[in-house]
CSV table of C-alpha atoms in Angstrom, one decimal:
chain,number,residue,atom,x,y,z
P,60,GLU,CA,-32.0,32.1,-3.4
P,61,LYS,CA,-35.4,30.8,-2.3
P,62,PHE,CA,-34.4,31.1,1.7
P,63,LYS,CA,-32.8,34.2,2.9
P,64,TYR,CA,-34.7,34.1,6.2
P,65,ILE,CA,-36.0,31.3,7.8
P,66,LEU,CA,-38.3,31.3,10.8
P,67,VAL,CA,-38.8,28.5,13.2
P,68,ASP,CA,-42.4,28.7,15.7
P,69,GLU,CA,-42.3,25.7,18.6
P,70,TYR,CA,-38.7,25.2,17.7
P,71,GLN,CA,-38.5,22.7,21.0
P,72,ASP,CA,-40.7,20.3,18.8
P,73,THR,CA,-37.9,19.6,16.9
P,74,ASN,CA,-35.7,16.3,15.9
P,75,GLU,CA,-32.8,15.7,14.8
P,76,VAL,CA,-33.4,15.3,11.3
P,77,GLN,CA,-35.7,18.7,11.2
P,78,TYR,CA,-32.2,20.3,13.4
P,79,GLN,CA,-30.3,19.2,10.1
P,80,PHE,CA,-32.3,20.4,7.8
P,81,ASN,CA,-32.3,23.6,9.1
P,82,LYS,CA,-28.8,23.9,9.3
P,83,LEU,CA,-29.4,22.9,5.8
P,84,LEU,CA,-31.5,25.7,4.8
P,85,ALA,CA,-29.8,28.6,7.1
P,86,SER,CA,-26.3,27.6,5.4
P,87,LYS,CA,-25.8,29.9,3.1
P,88,TYR,CA,-27.0,33.7,4.7
P,89,ARG,CA,-27.3,32.2,8.2
P,90,ASN,CA,-30.6,34.4,9.2
P,91,LEU,CA,-32.0,31.6,11.3
P,92,PHE,CA,-34.5,32.4,13.7
P,93,VAL,CA,-36.0,29.8,16.4
P,94,VAL,CA,-39.3,30.4,19.2
P,95,GLY,CA,-39.5,27.0,21.3
P,96,ASP,CA,-40.1,26.8,25.2
P,97,ALA,CA,-38.5,23.4,27.5
P,98,ASN,CA,-41.4,22.8,29.4
P,99,GLN,CA,-44.4,23.3,26.4
P,100,SER,CA,-42.2,19.9,24.6
P,101,ILE,CA,-45.1,17.3,23.1
P,102,TYR,CA,-43.7,15.5,21.3
P,103,GLY,CA,-41.3,12.8,22.1
P,104,PHE,CA,-43.4,9.9,20.6
P,105,ARG,CA,-41.6,11.5,17.2
P,106,ASN,CA,-37.5,11.9,19.1
P,107,ALA,CA,-38.1,15.6,19.3
P,108,THR,CA,-36.5,16.1,22.1
P,109,SER,CA,-36.3,19.8,23.9
P,110,GLU,CA,-32.9,19.3,24.9
P,111,ILE,CA,-32.3,20.9,20.8
P,112,MET,CA,-32.8,24.2,22.3
P,113,LYS,CA,-28.7,23.3,23.9
P,114,TRP,CA,-27.6,22.1,20.4
P,115,GLN,CA,-28.0,26.2,19.0
P,116,GLY,CA,-24.5,27.3,19.7
P,117,SER,CA,-24.0,23.8,17.5
P,118,LEU,CA,-24.8,26.0,14.5
P,119,GLN,CA,-23.0,29.6,15.4
P,120,MET,CA,-25.6,31.7,13.5
P,121,VAL,CA,-27.9,32.5,16.6
P,122,ARG,CA,-27.8,34.6,19.5
P,123,PRO,CA,-30.2,32.9,22.4
P,124,SER,CA,-32.4,34.8,24.2
P,125,MET,CA,-33.5,32.8,27.3
P,126,THR,CA,-35.9,35.1,28.1
């Protein structure tokens, strides 16, 4: 009930744990909006990967907009 809409900025710097956490938070209402640019990923040292931008299909709740 508390998290009906979720916005994640700098999504390209998300790691696996953060990805799973976002997926869990968004599972009830499926209102997840993420913003990111794979060319600006800078947190590889903490296992963040811009490849996470390609995982969005597994969430089955987002519509990608690659502009």
